[in-house]
Tab-separated table of N, CA and C in Angstrom:
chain	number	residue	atom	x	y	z
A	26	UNK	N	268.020	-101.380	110.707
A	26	UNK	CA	267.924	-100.649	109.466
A	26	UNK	C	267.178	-101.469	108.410
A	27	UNK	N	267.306	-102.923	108.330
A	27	UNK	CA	266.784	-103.863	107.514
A	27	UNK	C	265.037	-103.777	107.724
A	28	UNK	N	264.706	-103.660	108.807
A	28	UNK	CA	263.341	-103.327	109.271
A	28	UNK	C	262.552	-102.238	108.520
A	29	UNK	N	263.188	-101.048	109.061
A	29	UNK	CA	262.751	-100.050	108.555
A	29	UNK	C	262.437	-99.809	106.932
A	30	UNK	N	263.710	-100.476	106.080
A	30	UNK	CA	264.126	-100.438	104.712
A	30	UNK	C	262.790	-101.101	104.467
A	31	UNK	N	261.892	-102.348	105.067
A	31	UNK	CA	261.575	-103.106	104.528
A	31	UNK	C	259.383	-102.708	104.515
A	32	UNK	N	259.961	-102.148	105.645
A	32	UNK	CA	258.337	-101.231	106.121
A	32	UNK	C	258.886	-99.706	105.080
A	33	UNK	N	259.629	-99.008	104.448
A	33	UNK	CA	259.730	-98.275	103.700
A	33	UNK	C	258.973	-98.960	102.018
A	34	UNK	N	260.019	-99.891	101.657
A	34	UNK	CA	259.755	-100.051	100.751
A	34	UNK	C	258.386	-100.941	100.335
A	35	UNK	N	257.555	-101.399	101.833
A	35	UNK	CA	256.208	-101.746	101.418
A	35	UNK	C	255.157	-100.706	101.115
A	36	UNK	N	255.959	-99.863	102.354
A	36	UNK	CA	254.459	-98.497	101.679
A	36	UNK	C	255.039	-97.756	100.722
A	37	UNK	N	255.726	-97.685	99.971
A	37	UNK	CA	256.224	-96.867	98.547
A	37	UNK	C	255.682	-98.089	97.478
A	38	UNK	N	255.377	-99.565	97.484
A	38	UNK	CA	254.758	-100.135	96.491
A	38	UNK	C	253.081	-99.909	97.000
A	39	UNK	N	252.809	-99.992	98.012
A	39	UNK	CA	251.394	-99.545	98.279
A	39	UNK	C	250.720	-98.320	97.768
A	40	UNK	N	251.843	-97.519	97.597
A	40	UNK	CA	251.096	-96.152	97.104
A	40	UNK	C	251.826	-95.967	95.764
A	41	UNK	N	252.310	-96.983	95.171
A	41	UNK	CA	252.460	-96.438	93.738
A	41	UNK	C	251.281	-97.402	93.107
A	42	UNK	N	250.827	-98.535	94.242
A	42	UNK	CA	249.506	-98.947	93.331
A	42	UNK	C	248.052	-98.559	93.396
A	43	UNK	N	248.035	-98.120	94.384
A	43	UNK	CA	247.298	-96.954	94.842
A	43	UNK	C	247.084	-96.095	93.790
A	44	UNK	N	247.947	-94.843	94.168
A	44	UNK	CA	248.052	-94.195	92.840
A	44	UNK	C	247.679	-94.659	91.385
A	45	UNK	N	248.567	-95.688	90.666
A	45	UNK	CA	248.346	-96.176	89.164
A	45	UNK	C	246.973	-96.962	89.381
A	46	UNK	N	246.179	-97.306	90.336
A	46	UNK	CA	244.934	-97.809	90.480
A	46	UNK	C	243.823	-96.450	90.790
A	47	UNK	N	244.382	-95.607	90.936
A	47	UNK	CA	243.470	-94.226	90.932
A	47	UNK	C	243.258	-93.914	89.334
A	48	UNK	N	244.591	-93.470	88.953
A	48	UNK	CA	244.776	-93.149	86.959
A	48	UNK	C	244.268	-94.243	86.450
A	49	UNK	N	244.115	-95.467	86.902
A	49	UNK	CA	243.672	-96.433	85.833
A	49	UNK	C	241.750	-96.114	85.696
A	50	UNK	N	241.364	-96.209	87.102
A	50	UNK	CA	240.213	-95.955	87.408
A	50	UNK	C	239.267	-94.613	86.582
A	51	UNK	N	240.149	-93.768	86.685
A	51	UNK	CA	239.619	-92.393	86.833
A	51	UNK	C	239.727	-92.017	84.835
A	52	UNK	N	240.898	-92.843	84.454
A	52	UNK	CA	240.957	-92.269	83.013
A	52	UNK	C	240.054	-93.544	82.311
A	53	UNK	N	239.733	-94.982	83.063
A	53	UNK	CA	238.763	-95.746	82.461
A	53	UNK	C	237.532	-95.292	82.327
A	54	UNK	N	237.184	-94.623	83.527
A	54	UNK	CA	235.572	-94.022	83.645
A	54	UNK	C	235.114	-92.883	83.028
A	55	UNK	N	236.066	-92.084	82.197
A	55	UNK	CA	236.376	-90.828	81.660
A	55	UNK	C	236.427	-91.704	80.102
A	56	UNK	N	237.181	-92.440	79.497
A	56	UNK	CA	236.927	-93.379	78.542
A	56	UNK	C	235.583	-93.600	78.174
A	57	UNK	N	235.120	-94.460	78.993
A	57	UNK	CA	234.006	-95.020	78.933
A	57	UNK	C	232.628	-94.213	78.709
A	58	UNK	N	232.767	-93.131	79.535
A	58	UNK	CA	231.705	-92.193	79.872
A	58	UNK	C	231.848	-91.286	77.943
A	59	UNK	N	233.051	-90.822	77.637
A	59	UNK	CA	233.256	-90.338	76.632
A	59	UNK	C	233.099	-91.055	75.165
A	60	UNK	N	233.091	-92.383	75.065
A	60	UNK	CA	233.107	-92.786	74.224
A	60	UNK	C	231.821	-93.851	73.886
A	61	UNK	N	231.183	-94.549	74.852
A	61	UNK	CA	230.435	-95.183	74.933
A	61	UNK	C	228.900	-94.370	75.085
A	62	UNK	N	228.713	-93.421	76.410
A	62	UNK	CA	227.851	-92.859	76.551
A	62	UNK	C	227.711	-91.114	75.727
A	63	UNK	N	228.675	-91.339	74.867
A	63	UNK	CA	229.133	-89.577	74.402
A	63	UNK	C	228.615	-88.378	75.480
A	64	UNK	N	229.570	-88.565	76.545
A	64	UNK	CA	229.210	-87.345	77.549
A	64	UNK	C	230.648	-87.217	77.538
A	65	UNK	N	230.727	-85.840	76.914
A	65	UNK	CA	232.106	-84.938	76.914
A	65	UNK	C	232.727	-84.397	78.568
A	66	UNK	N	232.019	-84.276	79.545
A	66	UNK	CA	231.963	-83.936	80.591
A	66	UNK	C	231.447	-84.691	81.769
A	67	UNK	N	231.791	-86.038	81.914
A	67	UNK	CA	231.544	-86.790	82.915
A	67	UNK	C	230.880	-86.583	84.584
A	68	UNK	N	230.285	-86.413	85.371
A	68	UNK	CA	229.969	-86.257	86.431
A	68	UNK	C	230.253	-87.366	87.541
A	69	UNK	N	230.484	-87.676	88.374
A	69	UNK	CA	230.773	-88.311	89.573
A	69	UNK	C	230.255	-88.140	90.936
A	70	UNK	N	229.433	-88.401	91.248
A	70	UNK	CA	228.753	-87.822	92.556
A	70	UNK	C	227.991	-86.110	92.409
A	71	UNK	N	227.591	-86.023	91.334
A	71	UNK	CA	227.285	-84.449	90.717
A	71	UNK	C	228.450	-83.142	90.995
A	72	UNK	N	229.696	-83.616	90.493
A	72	UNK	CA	230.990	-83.540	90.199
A	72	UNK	C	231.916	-84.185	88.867
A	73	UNK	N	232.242	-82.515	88.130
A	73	UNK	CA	232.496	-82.750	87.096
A	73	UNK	C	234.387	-82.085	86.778
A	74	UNK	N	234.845	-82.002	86.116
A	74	UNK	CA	236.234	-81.618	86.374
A	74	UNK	C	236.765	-81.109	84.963
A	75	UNK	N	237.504	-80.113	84.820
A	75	UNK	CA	237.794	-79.815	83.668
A	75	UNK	C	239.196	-79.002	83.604
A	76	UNK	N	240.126	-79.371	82.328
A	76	UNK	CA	240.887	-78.369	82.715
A	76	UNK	C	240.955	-76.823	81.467
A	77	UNK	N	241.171	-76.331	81.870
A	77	UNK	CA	241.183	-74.483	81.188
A	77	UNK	C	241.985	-74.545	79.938
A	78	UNK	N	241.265	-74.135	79.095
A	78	UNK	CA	242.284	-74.024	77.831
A	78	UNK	C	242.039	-72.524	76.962
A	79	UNK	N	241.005	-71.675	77.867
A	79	UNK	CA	241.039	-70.132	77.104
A	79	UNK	C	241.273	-69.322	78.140
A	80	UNK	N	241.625	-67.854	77.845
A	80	UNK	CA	242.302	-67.094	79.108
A	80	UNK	C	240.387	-66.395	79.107
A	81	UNK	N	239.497	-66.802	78.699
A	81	UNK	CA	237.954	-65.667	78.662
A	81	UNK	C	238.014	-65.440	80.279
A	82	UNK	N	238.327	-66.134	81.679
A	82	UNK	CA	238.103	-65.873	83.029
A	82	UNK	C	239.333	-65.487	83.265
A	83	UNK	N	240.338	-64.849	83.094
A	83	UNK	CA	241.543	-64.258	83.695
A	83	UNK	C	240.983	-62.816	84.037
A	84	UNK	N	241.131	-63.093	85.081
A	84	UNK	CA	242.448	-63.456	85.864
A	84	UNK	C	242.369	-64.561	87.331
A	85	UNK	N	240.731	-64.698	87.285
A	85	UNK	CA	240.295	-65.356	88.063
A	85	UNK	C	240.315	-67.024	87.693
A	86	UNK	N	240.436	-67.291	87.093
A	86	UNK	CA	241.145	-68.630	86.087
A	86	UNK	C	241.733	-68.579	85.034
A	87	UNK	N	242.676	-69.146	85.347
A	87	UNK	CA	244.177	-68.798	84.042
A	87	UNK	C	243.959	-70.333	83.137
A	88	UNK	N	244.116	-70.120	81.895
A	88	UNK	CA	244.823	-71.189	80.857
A	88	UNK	C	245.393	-71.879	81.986
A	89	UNK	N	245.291	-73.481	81.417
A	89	UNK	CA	246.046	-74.847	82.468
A	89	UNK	C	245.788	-75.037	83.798
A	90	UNK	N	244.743	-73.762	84.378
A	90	UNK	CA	244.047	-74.028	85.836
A	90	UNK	C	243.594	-75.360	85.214
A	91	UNK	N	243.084	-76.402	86.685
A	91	UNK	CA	241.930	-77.516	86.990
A	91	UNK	C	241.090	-76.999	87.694
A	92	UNK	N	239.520	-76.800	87.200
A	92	UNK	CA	238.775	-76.515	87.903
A	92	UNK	C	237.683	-77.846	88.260
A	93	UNK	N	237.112	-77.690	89.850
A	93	UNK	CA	235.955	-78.230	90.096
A	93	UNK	C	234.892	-78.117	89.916
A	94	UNK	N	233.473	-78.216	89.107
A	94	UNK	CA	232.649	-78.281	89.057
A	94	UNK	C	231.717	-79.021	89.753
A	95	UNK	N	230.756	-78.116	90.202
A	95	UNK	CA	229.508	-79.261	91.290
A	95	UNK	C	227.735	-78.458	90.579
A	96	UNK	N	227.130	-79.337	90.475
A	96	UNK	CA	225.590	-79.486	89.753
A	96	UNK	C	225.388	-78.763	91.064
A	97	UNK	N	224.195	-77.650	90.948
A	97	UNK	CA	223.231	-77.389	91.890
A	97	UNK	C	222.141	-77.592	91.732
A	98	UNK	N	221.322	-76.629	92.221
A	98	UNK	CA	219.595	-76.377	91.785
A	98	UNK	C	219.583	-75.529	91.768
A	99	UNK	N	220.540	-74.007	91.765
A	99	UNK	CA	219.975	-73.006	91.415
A	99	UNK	C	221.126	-72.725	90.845
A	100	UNK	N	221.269	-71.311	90.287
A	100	UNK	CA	222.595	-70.818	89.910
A	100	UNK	C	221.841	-69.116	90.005
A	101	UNK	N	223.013	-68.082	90.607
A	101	UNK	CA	223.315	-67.385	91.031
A	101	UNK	C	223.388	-66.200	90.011
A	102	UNK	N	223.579	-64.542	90.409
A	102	UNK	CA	224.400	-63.732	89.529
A	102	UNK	C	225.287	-63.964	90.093
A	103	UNK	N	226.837	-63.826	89.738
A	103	UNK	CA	228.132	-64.017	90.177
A	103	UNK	C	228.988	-65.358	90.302
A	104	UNK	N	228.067	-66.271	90.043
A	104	UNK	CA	227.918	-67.752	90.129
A	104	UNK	C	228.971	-67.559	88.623
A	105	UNK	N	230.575	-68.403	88.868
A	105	UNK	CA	231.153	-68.755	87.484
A	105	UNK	C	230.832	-70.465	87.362
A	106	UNK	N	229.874	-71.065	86.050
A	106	UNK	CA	229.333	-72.223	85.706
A	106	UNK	C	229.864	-72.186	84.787
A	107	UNK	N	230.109	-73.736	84.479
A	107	UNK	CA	230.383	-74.359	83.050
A	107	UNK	C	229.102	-74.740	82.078
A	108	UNK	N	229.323	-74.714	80.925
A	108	UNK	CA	227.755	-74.933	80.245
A	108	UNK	C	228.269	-75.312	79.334
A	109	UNK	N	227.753	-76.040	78.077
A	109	UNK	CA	227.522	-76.363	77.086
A	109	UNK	C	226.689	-75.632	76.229
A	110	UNK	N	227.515	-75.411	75.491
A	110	UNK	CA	227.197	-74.151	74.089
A	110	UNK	C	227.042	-75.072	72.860
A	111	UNK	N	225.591	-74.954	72.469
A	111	UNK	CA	225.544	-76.421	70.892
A	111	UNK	C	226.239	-75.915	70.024
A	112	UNK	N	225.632	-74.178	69.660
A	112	UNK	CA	226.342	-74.143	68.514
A	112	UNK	C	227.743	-74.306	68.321
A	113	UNK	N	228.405	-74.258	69.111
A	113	UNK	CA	230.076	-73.836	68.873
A	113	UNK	C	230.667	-75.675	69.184
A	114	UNK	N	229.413	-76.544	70.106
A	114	UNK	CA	229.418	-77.756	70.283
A	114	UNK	C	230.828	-77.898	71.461
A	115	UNK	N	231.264	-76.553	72.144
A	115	UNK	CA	232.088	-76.696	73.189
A	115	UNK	C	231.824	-76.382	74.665
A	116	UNK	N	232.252	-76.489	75.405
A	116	UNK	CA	232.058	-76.422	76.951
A	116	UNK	C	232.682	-74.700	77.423
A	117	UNK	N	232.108	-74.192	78.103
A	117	UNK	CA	232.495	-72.761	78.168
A	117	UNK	C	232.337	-72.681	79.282
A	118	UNK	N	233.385	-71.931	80.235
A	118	UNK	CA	232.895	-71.275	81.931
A	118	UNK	C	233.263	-70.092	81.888
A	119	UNK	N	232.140	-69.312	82.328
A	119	UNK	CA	231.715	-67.852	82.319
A	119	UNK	C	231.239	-67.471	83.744
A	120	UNK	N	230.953	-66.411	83.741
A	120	UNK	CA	230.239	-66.083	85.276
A	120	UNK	C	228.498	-65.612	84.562
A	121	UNK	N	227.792	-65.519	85.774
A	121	UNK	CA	226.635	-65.453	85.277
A	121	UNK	C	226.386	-64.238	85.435
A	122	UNK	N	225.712	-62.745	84.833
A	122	UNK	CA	225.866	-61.497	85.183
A	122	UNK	C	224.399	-61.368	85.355
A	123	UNK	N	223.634	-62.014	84.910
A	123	UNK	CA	221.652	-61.931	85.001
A	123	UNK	C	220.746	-63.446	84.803
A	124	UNK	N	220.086	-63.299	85.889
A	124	UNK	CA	219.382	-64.396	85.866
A	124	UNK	C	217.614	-63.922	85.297
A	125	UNK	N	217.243	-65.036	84.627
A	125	UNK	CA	216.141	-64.830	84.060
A	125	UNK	C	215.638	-65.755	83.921
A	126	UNK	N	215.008	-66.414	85.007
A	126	UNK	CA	213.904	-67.209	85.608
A	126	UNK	C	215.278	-68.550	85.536
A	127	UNK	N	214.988	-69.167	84.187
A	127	UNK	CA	215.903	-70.955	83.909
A	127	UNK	C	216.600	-70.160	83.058
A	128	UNK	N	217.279	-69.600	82.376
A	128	UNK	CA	218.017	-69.001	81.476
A	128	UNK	C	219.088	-67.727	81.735
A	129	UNK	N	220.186	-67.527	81.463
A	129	UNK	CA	221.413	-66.940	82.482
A	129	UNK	C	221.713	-66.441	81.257
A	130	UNK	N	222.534	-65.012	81.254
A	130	UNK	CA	223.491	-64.302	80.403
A	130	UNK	C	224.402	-64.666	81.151
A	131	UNK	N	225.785	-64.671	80.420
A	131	UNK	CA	227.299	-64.830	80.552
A	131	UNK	C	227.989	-63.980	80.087
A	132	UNK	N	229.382	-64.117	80.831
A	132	UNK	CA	230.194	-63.170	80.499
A	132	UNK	C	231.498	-63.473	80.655
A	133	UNK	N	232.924	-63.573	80.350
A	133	UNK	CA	234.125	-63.965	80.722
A	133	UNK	C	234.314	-62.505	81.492
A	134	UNK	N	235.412	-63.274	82.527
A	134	UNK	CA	235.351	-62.141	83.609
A	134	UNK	C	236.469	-60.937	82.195
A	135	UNK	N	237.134	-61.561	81.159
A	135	UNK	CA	238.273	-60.614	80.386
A	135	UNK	C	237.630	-60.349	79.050
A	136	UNK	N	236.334	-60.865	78.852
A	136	UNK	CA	236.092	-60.215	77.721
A	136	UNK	C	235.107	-58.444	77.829
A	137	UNK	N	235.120	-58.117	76.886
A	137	UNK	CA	234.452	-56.945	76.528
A	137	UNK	C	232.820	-56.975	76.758
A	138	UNK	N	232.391	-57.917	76.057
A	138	UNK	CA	230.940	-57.596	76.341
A	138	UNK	C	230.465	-59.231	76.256
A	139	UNK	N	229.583	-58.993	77.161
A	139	UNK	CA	228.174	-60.187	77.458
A	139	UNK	C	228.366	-61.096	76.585
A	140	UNK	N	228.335	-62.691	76.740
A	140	UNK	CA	227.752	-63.691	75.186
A	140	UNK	C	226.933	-63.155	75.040
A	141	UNK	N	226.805	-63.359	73.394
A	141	UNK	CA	225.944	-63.129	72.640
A	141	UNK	C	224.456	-64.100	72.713
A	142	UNK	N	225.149	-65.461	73.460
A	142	UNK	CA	223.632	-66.392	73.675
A	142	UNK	C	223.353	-66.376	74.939
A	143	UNK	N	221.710	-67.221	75.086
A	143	UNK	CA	221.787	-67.187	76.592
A	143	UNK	C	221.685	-68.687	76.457
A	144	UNK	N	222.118	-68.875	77.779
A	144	UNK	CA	222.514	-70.050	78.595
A	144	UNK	C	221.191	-71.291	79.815
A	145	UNK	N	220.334	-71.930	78.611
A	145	UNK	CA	219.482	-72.724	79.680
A	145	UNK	C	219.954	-73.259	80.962
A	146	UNK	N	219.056	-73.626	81.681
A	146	UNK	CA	219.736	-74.243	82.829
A	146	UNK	C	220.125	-75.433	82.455
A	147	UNK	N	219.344	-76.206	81.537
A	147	UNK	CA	219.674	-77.440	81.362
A	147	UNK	C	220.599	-77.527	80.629
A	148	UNK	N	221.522	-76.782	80.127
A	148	UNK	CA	222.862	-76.772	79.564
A	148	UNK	C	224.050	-76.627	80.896
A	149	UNK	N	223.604	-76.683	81.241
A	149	UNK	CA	225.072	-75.943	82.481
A	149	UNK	C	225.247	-77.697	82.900
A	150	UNK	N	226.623	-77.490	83.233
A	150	UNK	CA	227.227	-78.270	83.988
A	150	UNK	C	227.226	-78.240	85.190
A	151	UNK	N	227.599	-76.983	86.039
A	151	UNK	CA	227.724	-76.742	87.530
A	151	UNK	C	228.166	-75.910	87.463
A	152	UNK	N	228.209	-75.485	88.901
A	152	UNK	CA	229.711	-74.140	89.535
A	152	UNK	C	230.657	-74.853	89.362
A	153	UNK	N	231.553	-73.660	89.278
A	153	UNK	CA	232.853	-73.711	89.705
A	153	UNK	C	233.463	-73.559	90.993
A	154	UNK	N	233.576	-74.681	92.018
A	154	UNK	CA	233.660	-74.606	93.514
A	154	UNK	C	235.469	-74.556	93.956
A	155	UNK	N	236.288	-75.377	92.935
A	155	UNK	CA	237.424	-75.250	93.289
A	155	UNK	C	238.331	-75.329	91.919
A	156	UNK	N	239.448	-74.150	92.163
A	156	UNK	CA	240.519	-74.097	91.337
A	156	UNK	C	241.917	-74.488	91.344
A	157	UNK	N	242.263	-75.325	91.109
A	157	UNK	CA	243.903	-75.717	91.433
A	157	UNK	C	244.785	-74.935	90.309
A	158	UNK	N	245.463	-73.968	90.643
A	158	UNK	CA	245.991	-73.389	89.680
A	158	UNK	C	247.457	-74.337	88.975
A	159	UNK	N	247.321	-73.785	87.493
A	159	UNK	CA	248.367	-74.936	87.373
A	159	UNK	C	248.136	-76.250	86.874
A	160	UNK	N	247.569	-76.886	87.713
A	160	UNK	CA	247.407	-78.409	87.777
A	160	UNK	C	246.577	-78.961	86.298
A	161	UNK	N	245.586	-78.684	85.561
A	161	UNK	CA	245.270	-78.585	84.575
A	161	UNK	C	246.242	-79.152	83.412
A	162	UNK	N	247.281	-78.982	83.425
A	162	UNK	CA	248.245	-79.131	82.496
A	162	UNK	C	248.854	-80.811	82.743
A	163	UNK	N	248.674	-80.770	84.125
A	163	UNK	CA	249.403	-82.042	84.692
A	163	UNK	C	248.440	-82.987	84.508
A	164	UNK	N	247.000	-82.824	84.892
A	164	UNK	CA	246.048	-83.694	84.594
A	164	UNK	C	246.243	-83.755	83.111
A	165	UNK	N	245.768	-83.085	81.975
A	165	UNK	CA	245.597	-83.326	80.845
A	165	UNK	C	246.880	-84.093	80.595
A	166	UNK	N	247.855	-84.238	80.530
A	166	UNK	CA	249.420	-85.055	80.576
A	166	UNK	C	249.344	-86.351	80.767
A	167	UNK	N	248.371	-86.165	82.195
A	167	UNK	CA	247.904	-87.558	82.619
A	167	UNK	C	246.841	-88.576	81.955
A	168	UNK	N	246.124	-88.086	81.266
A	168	UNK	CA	245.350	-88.334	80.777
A	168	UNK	C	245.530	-88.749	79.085
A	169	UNK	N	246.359	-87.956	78.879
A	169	UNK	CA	247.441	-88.783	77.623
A	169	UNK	C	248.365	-90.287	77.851
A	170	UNK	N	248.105	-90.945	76.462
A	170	UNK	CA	248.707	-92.733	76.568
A	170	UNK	C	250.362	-92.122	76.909
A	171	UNK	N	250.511	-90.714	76.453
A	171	UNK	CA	252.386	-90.943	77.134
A	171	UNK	C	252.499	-90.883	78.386
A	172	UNK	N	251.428	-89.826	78.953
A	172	UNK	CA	251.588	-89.876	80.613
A	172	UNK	C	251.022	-90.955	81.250
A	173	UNK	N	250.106	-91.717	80.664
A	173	UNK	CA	249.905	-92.818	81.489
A	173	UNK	C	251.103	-93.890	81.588
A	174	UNK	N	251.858	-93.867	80.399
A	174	UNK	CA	253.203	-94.770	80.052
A	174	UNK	C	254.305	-94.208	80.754
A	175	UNK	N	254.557	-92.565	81.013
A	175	UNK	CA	255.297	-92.342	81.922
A	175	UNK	C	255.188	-92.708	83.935
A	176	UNK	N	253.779	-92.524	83.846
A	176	UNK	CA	253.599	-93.285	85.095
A	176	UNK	C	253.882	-94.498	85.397
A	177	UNK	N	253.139	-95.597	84.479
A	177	UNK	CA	253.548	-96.599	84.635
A	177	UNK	C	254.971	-96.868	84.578
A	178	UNK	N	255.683	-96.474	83.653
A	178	UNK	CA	257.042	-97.081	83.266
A	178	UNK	C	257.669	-96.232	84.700
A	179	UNK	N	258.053	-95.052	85.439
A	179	UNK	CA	258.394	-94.860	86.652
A	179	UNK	C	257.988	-95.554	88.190
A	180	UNK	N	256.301	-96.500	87.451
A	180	UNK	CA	256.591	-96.772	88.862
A	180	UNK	C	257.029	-97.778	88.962
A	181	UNK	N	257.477	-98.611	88.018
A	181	UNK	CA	258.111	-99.631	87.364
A	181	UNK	C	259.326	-99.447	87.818
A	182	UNK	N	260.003	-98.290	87.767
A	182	UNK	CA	261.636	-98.337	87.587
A	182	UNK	C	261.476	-98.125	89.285
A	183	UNK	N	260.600	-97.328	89.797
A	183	UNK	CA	260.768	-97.550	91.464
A	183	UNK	C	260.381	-98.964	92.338
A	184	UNK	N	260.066	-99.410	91.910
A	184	UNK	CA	259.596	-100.681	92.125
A	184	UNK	C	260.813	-101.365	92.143
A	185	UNK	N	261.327	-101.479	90.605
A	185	UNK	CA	262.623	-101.997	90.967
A	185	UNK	C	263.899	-101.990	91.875
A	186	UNK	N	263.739	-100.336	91.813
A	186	UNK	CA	264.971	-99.751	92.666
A	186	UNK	C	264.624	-100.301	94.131
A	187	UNK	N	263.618	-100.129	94.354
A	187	UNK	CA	263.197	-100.846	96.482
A	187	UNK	C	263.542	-102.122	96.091
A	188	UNK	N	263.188	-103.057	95.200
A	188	UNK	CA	263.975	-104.363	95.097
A	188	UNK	C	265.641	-104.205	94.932
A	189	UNK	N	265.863	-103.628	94.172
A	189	UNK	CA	267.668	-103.346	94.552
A	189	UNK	C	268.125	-103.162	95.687
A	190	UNK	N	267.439	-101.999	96.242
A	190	UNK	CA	267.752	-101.603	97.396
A	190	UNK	C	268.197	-102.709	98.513
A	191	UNK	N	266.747	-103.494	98.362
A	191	UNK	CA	266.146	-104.406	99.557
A	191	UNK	C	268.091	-105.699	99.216
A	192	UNK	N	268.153	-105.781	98.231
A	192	UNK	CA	269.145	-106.613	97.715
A	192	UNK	C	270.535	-106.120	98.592
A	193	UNK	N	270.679	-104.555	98.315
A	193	UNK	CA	272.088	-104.357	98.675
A	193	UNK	C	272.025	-104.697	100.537
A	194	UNK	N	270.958	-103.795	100.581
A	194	UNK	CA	270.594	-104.413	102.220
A	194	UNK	C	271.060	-106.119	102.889
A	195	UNK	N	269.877	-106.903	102.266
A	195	UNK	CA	270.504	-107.916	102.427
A	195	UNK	C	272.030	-108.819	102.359
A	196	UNK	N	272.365	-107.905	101.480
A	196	UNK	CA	273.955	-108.775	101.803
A	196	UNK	C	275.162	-108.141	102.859
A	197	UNK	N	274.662	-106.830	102.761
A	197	UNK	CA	275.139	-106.089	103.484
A	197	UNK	C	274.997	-106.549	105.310
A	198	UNK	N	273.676	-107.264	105.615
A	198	UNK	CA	273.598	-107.894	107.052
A	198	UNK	C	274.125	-109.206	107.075
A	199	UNK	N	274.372	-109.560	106.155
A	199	UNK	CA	274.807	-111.216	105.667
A	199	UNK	C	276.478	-111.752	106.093
């Protein structure tokens, strides 16, 4: 049992540093990219990530979805892309309802009628290739100094506890 306890509690510190070495990584390069290079929308391998904060695509993306974004070379009618809108100076994902040559009309799949602007290519971010419903909320959490402090400080307290553990163990074969 001492065996097992002891190959348990190595891979539960392996993957809580793992993990807090993923969040450290991922919210440094998101930092950096945001504050240093002022790119509101980071890319990674022409992969960008965002999470939902208007219901304009419901029902096909809800408020607090995480969506994936990926850069192409073309974009589509039916194609839902993220873009960058100057005037409003925010990030918007719409579906595309007409293409016109480099320049796209939009539309939220729940609003009433068409944006009012059109959409260069060189504003877009990408498609939208994958949706985690939900998850959005958990990332943005994460991405806050409390959720990074709640991570850390839990994996802290688990850390400890496999050292307790490993403790009661030991005296217990003793």
């Amino acid at each position: 049992m001492n065996r097992a306890y002891k190959i348990f509690k190595t891979a539960l510190r392996v993957l809580l540093l793992v993990f807090i070495g993923i969040l450290l990584l991922y919210n440094g390069y998101i930092f950096i990219a945001r504050v240093c290079f002022k790119n509101d929308m980071p890319k990674a391998f022409g992969f960008a990530c965002a999470s939902v904060v208007s219901g304009s695509m419901a029902d096909e993306i809800q408020i607090g979805d995480f969506i994936i974004i990926k850069e192409q070379e073309q974009y589509y009618v039916g194609d839902i892309i993220t873009f960058y809108e100057g005037e409003s100076g925010t990030y918007i994902t719409h579906r595309i309802i007409l293409v016109s040559g480099e320049v796209y009309a939009t539309k939220g799949d729940a609003n009433n009628a068409a944006d009012s602007f059109s959409v260069p290519q060189a504003a877009v971010v990408g498609k939208v290739v994958a949706i985690w419903r939900g998850f959005g909320k958990a990332i943005s959490f994460l991405q806050s100094p409390l959720g990074l402090a709640c991570v850390i400080g839990g994996s802290a307290a688990l850390w400890i506890l496999a050292d307790i553990g490993a403790e009661v163990f030991r005296r217990r074969d003793e």
